[in-house]
Short mmCIF file of C-alpha atoms in Angstrom, two decimals:
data_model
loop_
_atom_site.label_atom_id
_atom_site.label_comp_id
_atom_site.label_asym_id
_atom_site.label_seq_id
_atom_site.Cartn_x
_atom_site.Cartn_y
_atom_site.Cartn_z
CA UNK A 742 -65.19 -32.79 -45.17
CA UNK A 743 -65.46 -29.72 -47.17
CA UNK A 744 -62.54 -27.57 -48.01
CA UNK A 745 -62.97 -24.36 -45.87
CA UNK A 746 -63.17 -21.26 -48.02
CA UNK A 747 -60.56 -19.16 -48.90
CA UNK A 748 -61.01 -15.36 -47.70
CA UNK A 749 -61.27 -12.84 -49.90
CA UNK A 750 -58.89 -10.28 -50.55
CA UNK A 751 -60.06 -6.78 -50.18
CA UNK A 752 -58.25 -3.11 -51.62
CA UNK A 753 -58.80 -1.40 -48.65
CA UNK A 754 -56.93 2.20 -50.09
CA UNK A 755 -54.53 3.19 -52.88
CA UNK A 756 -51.98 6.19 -53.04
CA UNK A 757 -49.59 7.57 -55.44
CA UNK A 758 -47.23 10.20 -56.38
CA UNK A 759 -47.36 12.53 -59.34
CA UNK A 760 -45.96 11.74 -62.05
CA UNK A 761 -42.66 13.82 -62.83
CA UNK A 762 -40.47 14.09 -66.01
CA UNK A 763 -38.09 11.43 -66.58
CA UNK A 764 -35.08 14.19 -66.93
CA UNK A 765 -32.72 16.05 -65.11
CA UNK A 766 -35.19 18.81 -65.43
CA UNK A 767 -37.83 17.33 -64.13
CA UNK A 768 -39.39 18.23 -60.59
CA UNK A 769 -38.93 14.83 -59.32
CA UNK A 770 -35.06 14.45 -60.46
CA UNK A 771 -33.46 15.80 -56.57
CA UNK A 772 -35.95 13.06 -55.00
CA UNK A 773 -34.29 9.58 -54.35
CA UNK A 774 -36.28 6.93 -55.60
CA UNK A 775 -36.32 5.56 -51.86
CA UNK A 776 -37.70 8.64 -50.66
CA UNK A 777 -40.32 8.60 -53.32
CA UNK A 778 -41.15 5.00 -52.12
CA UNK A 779 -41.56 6.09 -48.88
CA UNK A 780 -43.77 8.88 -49.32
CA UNK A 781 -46.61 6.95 -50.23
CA UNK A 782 -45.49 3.83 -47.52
CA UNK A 783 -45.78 7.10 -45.01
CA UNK A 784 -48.60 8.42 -46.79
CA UNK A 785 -50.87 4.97 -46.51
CA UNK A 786 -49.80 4.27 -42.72
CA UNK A 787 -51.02 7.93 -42.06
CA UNK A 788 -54.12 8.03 -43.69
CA UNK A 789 -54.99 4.28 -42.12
CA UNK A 790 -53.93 4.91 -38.81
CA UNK A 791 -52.03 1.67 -38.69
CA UNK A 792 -49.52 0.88 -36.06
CA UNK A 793 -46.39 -0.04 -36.12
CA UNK A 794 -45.40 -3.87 -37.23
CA UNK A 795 -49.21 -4.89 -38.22
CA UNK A 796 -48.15 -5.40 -42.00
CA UNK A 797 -47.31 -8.39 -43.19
CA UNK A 798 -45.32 -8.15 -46.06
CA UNK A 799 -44.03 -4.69 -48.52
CA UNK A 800 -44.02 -6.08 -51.95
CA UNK A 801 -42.29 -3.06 -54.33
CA UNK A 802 -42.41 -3.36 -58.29
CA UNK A 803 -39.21 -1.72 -59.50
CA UNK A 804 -37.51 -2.57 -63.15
CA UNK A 805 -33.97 -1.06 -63.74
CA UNK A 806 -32.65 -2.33 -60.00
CA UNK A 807 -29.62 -1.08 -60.15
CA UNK A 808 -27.87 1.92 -58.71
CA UNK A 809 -30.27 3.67 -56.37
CA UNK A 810 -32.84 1.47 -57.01
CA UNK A 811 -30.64 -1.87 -56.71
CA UNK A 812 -30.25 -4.25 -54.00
CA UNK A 813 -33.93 -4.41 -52.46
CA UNK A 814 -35.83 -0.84 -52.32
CA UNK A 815 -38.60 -2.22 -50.49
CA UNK A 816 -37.06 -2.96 -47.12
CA UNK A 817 -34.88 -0.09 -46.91
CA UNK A 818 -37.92 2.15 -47.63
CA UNK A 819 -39.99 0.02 -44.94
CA UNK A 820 -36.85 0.75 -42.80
CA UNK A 821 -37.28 4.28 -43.18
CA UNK A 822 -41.14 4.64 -42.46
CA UNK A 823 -43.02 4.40 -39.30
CA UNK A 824 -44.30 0.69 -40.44
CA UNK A 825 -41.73 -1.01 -37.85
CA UNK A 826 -39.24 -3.42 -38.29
CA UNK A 827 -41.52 -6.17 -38.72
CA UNK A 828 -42.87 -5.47 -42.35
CA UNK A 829 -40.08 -7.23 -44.61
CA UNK A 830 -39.57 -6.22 -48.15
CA UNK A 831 -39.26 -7.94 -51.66
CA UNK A 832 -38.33 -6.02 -54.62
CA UNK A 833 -40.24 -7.89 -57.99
CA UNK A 834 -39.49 -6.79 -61.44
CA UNK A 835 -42.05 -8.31 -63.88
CA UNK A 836 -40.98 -5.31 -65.97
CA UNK A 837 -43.66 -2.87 -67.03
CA UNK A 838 -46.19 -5.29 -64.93
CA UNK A 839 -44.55 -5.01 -62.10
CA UNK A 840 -46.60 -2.67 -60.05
CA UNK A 841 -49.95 -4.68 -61.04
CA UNK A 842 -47.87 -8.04 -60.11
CA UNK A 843 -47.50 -6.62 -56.65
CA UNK A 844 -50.95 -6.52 -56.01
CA UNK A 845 -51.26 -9.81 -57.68
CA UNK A 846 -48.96 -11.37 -54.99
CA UNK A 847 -50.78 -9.38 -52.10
CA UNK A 848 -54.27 -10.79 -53.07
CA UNK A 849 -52.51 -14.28 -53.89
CA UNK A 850 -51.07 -14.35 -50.33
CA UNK A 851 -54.12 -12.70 -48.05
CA UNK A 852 -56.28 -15.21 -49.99
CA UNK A 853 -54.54 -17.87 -49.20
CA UNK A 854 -55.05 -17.28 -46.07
CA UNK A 855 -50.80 -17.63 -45.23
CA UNK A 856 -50.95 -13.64 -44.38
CA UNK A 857 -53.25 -11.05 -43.20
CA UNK A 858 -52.24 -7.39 -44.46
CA UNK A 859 -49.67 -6.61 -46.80
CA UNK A 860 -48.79 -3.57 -48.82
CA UNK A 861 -47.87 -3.77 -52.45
CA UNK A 862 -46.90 -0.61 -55.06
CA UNK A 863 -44.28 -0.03 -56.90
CA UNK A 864 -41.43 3.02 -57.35
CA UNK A 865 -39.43 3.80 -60.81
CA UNK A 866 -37.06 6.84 -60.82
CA UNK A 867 -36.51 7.37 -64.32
CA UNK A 868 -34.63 10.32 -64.16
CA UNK A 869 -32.12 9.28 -61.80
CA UNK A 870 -31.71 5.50 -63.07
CA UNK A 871 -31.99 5.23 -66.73
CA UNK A 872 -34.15 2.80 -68.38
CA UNK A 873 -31.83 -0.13 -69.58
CA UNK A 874 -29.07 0.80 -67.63
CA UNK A 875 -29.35 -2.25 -65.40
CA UNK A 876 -28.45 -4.40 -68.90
CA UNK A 877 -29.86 -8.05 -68.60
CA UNK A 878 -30.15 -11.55 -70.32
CA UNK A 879 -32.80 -10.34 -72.80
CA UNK A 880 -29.94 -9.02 -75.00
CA UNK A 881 -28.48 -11.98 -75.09
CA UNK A 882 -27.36 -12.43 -78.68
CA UNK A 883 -28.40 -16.01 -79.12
CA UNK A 884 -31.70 -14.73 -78.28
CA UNK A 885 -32.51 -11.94 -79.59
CA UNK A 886 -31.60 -13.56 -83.23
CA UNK A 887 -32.25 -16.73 -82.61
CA UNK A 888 -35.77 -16.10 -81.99
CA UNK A 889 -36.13 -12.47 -83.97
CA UNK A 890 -36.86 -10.08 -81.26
CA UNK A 891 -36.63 -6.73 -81.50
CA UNK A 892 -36.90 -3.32 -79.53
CA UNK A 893 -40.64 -3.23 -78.39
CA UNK A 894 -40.89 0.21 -80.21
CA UNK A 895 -40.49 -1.61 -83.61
CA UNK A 896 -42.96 -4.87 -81.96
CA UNK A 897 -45.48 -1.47 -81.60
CA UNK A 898 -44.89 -0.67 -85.09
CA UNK A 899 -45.61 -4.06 -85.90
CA UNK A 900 -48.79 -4.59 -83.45
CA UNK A 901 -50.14 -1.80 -85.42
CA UNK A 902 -49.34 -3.13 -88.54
CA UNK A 903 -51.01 -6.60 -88.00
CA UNK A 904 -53.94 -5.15 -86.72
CA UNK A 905 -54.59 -2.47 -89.15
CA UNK A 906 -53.95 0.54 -87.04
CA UNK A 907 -52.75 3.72 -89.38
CA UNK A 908 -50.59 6.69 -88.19
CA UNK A 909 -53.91 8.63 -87.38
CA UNK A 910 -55.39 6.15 -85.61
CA UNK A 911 -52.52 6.42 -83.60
CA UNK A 912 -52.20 10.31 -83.31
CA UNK A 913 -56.31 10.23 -82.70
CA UNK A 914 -55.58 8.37 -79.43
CA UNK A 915 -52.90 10.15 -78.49
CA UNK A 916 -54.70 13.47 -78.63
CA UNK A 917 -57.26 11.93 -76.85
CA UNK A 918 -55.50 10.85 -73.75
CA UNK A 919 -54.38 13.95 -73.51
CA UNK A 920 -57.60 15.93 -73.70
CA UNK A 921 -59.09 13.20 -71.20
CA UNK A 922 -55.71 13.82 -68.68
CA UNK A 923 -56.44 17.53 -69.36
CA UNK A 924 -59.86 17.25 -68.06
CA UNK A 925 -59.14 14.44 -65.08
CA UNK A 926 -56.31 16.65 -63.91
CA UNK A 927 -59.32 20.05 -63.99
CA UNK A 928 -62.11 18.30 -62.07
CA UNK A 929 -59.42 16.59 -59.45
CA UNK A 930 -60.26 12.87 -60.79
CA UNK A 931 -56.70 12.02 -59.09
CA UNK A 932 -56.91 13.81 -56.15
CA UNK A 933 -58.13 10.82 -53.75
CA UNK A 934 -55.13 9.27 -54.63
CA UNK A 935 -52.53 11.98 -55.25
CA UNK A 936 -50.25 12.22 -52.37
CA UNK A 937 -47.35 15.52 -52.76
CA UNK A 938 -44.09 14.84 -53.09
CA UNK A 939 -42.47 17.20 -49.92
CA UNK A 940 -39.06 18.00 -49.13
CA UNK A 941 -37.27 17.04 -45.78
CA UNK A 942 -38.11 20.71 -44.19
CA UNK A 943 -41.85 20.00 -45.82
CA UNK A 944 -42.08 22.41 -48.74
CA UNK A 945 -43.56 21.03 -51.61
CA UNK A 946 -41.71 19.46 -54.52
CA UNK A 947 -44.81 18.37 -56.47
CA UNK A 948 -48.25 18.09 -55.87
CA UNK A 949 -49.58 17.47 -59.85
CA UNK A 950 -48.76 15.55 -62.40
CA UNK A 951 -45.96 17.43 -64.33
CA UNK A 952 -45.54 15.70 -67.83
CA UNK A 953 -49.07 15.79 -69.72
CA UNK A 954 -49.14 18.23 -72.64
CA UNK A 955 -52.71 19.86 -73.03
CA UNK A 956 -51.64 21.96 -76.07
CA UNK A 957 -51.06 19.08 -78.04
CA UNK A 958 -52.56 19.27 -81.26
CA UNK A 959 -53.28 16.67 -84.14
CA UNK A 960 -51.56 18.81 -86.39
CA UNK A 961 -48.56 19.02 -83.91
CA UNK A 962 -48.43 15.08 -83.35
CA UNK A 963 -48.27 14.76 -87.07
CA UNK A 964 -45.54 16.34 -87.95
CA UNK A 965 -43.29 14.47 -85.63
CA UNK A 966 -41.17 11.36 -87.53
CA UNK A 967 -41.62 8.17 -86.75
CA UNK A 968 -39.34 7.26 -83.87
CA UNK A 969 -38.23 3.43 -85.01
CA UNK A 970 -38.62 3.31 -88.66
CA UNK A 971 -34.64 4.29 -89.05
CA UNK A 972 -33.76 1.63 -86.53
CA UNK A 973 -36.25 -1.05 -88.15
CA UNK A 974 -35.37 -0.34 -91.87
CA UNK A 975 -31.70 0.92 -92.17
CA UNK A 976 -30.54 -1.14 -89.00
CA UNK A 977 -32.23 -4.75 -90.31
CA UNK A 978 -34.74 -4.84 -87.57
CA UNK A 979 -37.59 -4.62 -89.05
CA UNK A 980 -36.43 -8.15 -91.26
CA UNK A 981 -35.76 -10.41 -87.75
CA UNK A 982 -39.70 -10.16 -87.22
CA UNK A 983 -40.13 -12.26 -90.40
CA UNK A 984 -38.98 -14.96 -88.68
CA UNK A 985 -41.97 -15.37 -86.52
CA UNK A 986 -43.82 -13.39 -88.86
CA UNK A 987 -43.03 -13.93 -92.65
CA UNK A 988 -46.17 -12.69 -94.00
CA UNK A 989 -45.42 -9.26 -93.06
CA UNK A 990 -43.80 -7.83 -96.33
CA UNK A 991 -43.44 -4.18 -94.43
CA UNK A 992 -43.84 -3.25 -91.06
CA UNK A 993 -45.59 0.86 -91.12
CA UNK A 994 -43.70 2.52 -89.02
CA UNK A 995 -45.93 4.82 -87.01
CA UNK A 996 -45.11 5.39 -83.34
CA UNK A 997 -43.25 8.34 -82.15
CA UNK A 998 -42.96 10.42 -78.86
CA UNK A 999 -45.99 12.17 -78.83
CA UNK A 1000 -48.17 8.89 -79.01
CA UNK A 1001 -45.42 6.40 -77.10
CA UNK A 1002 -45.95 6.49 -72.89
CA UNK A 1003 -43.67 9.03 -71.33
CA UNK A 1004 -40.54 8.84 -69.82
CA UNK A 1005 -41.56 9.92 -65.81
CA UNK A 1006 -41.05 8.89 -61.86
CA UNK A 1007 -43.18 8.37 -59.34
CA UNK A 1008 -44.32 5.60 -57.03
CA UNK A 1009 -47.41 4.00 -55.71
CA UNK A 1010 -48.70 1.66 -52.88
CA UNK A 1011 -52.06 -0.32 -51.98
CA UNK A 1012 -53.05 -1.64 -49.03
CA UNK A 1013 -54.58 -5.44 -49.37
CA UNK A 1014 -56.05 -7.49 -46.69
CA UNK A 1015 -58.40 -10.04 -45.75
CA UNK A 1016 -61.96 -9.15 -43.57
CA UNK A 1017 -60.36 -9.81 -40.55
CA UNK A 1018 -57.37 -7.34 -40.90
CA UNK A 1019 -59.59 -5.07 -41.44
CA UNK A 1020 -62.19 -5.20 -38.72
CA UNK A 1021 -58.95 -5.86 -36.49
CA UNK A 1022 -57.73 -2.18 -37.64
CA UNK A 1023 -60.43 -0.38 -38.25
CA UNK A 1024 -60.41 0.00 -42.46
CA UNK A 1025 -62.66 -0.10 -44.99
CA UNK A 1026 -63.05 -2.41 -47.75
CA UNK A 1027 -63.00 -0.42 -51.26
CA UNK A 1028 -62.86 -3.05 -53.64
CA UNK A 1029 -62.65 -7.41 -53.82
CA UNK A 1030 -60.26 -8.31 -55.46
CA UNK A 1031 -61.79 -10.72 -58.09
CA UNK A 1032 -59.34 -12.73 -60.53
CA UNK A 1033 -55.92 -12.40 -61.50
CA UNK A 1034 -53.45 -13.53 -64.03
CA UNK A 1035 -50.44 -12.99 -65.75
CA UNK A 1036 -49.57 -15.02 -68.90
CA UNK A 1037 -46.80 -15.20 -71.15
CA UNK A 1038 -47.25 -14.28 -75.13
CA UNK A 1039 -44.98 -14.69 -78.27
CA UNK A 1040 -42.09 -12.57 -77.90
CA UNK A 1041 -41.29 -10.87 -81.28
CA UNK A 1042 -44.69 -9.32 -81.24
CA UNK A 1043 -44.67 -8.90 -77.44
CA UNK A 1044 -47.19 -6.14 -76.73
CA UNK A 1045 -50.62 -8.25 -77.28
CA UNK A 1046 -50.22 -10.03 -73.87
CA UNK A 1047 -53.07 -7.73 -72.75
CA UNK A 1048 -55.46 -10.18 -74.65
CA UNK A 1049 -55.01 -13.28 -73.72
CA UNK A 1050 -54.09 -11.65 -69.53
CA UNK A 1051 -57.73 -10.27 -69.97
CA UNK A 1052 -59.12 -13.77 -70.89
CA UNK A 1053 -57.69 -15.75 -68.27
CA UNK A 1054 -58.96 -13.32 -65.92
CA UNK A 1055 -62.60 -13.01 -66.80
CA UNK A 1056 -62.63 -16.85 -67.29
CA UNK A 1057 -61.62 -16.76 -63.18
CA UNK A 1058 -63.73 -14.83 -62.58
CA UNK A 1059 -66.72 -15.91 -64.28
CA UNK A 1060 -67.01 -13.03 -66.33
CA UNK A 1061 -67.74 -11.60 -69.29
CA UNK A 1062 -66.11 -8.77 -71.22
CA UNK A 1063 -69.36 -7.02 -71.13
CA UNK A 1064 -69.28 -6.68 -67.16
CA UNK A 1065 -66.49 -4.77 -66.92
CA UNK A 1066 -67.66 -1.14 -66.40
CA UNK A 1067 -64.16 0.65 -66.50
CA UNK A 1068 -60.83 -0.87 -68.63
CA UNK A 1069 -57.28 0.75 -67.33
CA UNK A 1070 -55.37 -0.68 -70.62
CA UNK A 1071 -51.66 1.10 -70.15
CA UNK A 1072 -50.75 3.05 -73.26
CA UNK A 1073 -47.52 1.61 -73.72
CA UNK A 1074 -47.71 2.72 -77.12
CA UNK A 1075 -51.14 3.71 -78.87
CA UNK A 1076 -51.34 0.82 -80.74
CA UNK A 1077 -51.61 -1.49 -77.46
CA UNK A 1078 -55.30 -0.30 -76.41
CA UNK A 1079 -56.38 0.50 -79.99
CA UNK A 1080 -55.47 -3.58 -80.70
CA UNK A 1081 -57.11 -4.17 -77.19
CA UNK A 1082 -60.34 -2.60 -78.00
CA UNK A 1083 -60.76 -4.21 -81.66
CA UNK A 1084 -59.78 -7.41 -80.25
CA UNK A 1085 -62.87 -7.36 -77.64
CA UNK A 1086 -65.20 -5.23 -79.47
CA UNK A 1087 -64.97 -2.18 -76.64
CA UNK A 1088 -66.25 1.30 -77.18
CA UNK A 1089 -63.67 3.88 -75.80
CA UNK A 1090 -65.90 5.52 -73.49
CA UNK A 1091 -64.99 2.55 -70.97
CA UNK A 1092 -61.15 2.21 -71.96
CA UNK A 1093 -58.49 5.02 -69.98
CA UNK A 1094 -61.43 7.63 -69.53
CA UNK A 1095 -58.69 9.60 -67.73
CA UNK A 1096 -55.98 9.78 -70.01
CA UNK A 1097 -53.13 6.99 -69.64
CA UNK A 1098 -49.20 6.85 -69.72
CA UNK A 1099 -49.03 8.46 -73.13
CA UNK A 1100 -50.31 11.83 -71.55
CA UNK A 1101 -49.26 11.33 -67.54
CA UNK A 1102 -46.36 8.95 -68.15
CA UNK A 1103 -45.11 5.25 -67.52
CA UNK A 1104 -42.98 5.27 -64.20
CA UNK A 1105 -42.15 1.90 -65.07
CA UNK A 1106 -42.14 -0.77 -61.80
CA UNK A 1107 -45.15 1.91 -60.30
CA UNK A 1108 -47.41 2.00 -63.32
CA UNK A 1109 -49.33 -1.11 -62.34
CA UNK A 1110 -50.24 -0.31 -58.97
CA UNK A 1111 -51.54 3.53 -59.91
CA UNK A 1112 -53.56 2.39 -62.46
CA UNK A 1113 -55.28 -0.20 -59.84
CA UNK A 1114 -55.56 3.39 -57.91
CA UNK A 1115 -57.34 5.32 -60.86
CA UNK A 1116 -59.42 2.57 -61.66
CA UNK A 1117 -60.79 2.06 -57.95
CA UNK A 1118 -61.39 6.09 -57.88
CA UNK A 1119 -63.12 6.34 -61.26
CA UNK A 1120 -65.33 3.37 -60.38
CA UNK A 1121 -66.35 5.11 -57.08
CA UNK A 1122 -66.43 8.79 -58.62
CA UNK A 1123 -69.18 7.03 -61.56
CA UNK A 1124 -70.88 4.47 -58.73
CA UNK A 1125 -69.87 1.75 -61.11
CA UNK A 1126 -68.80 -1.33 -60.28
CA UNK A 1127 -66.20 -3.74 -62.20
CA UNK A 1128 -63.02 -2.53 -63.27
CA UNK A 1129 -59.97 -4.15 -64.90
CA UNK A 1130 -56.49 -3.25 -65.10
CA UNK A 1131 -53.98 -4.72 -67.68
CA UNK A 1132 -50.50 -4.14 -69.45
CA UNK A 1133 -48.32 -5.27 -71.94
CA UNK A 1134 -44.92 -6.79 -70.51
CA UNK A 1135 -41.59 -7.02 -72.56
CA UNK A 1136 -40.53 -10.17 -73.43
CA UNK A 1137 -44.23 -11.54 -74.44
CA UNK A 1138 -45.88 -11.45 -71.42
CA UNK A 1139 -49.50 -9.46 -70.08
CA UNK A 1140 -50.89 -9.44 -67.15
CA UNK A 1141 -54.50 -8.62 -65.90
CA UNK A 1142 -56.50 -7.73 -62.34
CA UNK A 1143 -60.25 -7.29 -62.00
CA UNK A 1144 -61.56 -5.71 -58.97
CA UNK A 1145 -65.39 -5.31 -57.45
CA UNK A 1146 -66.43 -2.66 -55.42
CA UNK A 1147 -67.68 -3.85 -52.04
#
């Protein structure tokens, strides 16, 4: 007998919050990172009408869990929603994949057929809990110089130096996301995703995305130092990549603030089920969900993971590079997509034509799960049809999702 197929697993909608600044000044800063995790659980139940204790699962990306964000986010924000006690919650930190790993574990369980509905996103409050403040086994002495790795600013620094990528290369693409953000952010490209960030009495805290800088100029970007070059050269970092990398004489320092992702909060969710959910509750597919994977990479360099993510993927999927309409590649650092698109031969026109984290910011465990958002409107805004979504993970890992429309 023949194995029965497995159902597929369908996006049926995708929300998010803006994107604030990562500081005590920014809009987002009096918001608990709960609260900002439950204004977009609220905000999906509302817009898809679903009742009470229908979800499956609540799968929450989240990075530095600690402090506010620490013990498990996702079920006290389901607690704190009208989803019922029924939905449990898990809390995942696959660091800055952990949003898109969420949706990874949705489709993985709805097409395995062991669930039927289940909500993943992802919620970093970067102003409130500081990046690295939750410590961690990754600075373990032993090894961090037993195997040479370094802060991933300086593995940036040395992406770009592998691959050939110059300072204005790197300022180019910067300027560009943020013209492209600029532009998004005019026409409303976000807005069938954006949800506002309210108070309790219902007064708006923010309703756009706060950090992207349209002045920005190439001049501007170029007069700003290099932000790891001191660290990497007067510090000895920049010598513990020879170990895994001895040809590299000099690593050319050329990252800095204005082309590095910004330091925001926010928090996003997307609602994944199989064909029956959704005739049982009345949605409508957006998107199949079409091959996923997540792979690990060599550490020291850490930031190509993209590549070989993107690989697996279209090899599952029985694709090529050439049928995939719209690329989200997260602009870690500038380098990360410039390396992406040499590596598969991609024109720009199809790679972050909204702008990416280095212009609207990188809310950390969130970022994954928005970008599957953008990528889903874009697709539907252009009547294309294939999209993929990828980052770069610390520690030498990427991690990859291609979606369909339906």
């Amino acid at each position: 007998m023949a194995p029965a197929a497995l159902p597929d697993a369908f996006v049926y909608d995708a929300v998010r919050t803006p994107r604030g600044k990562g500081k005590d000044s920014g809009a987002l800063n009096t918001v608990a990172p709960v609260r900002l995790l439950v204004g977009v659980l609220d905000a999906l139940q509302r817009r898809n009408e679903l009742a009470a204790d229908v979800v499956d699962d609540v799968i929450v990306g989240c990075v530095t869990q600690t402090s506010e964000q620490g013990s498990c986010i996702a079920r006290a924000a389901v607690l704190l929603t009208g989803l019922g006690d029924g939905p449990p919650g898990q809390t995942v930190n696959r660091y800055c994949g952990s949003g898109l790993e969420t949706v990874n574990q949705a489709a993985a369980l709805v097409a395995s057929g062991f669930q039927d509905l289940v909500i993943a996103g992802g919620v970093e409050s970067m102003s409130r809990v500081k990046m690295g403040s939750d410590g961690g086994a990754m600075f373990d002495p032993p090894l961090v110089l037993g195997r040479g790795i370094v802060p991933q600013g300086i593995s940036a620094d040395l992406l770009a130096t592998l691959s050939g990528i110059t300072r204005q290369d790197v300022d180019a693409f910067a300027l560009q996301s943020q013209h492209r953000a600029a532009s998004a952010i005019e026409v409303g490209a976000f807005g069938k995703s954006l949800v506002p960030v309210r108070d309790a009495s219902g007064l708006t805290i923010l309703e756009v995305d706060e950090y992207p800088r349209p002045g920005s100029t190439i001049e501007g970007l170029a007069k700003l130092n290099p932000a790891f070059e001191v660290m990497g050269t007067q510090f000895g970092l920049d010598a513990l990549t020879r170990k895994a990398y001895p040809q590299i004489e000099r690593i050319h320092h050329v990252h800095h603030a204005g082309n590095s992702s910004g330091i925001v909060d926010g928090a996003a969710a997307v609602l994944v089920g199989n064909a029956a959910a959704g005739e049982r509750h009345g949605l409508r597919a957006r998107a199949r969900i079409r091959a996923t994977a997540v792979v690990g990479d060599e550490p020291v360099l850490m930031l190509a993971g993209p590549m070989p993510a993107t690989e697996r993927a279209l090899k599952k999927a029985g694709m090529s590079i050439q049928d995939i309409d719209l690329f989200e590649v997260n602009e870690a650092f500038a380098a990360v997509p410039l390396a992406f698109m040499q590596r598969f031969d991609v024109d720009d026109d199809r790679v972050n034509v909204n702008g990416g984290a280095i212009a609207l910011g990188h809310p950390l465990g969130a970022t994954g799960a928005m970008l599957l958002g953008t990528v889903l409107d874009e697709l539907e805004r252009r009547d294309l049809s294939v999209g993929l979504v990828t980052l770069c993970i610390g520690g030498g890992m990427g991690i990859a999702t291609i979606v369909e429309r339906v």
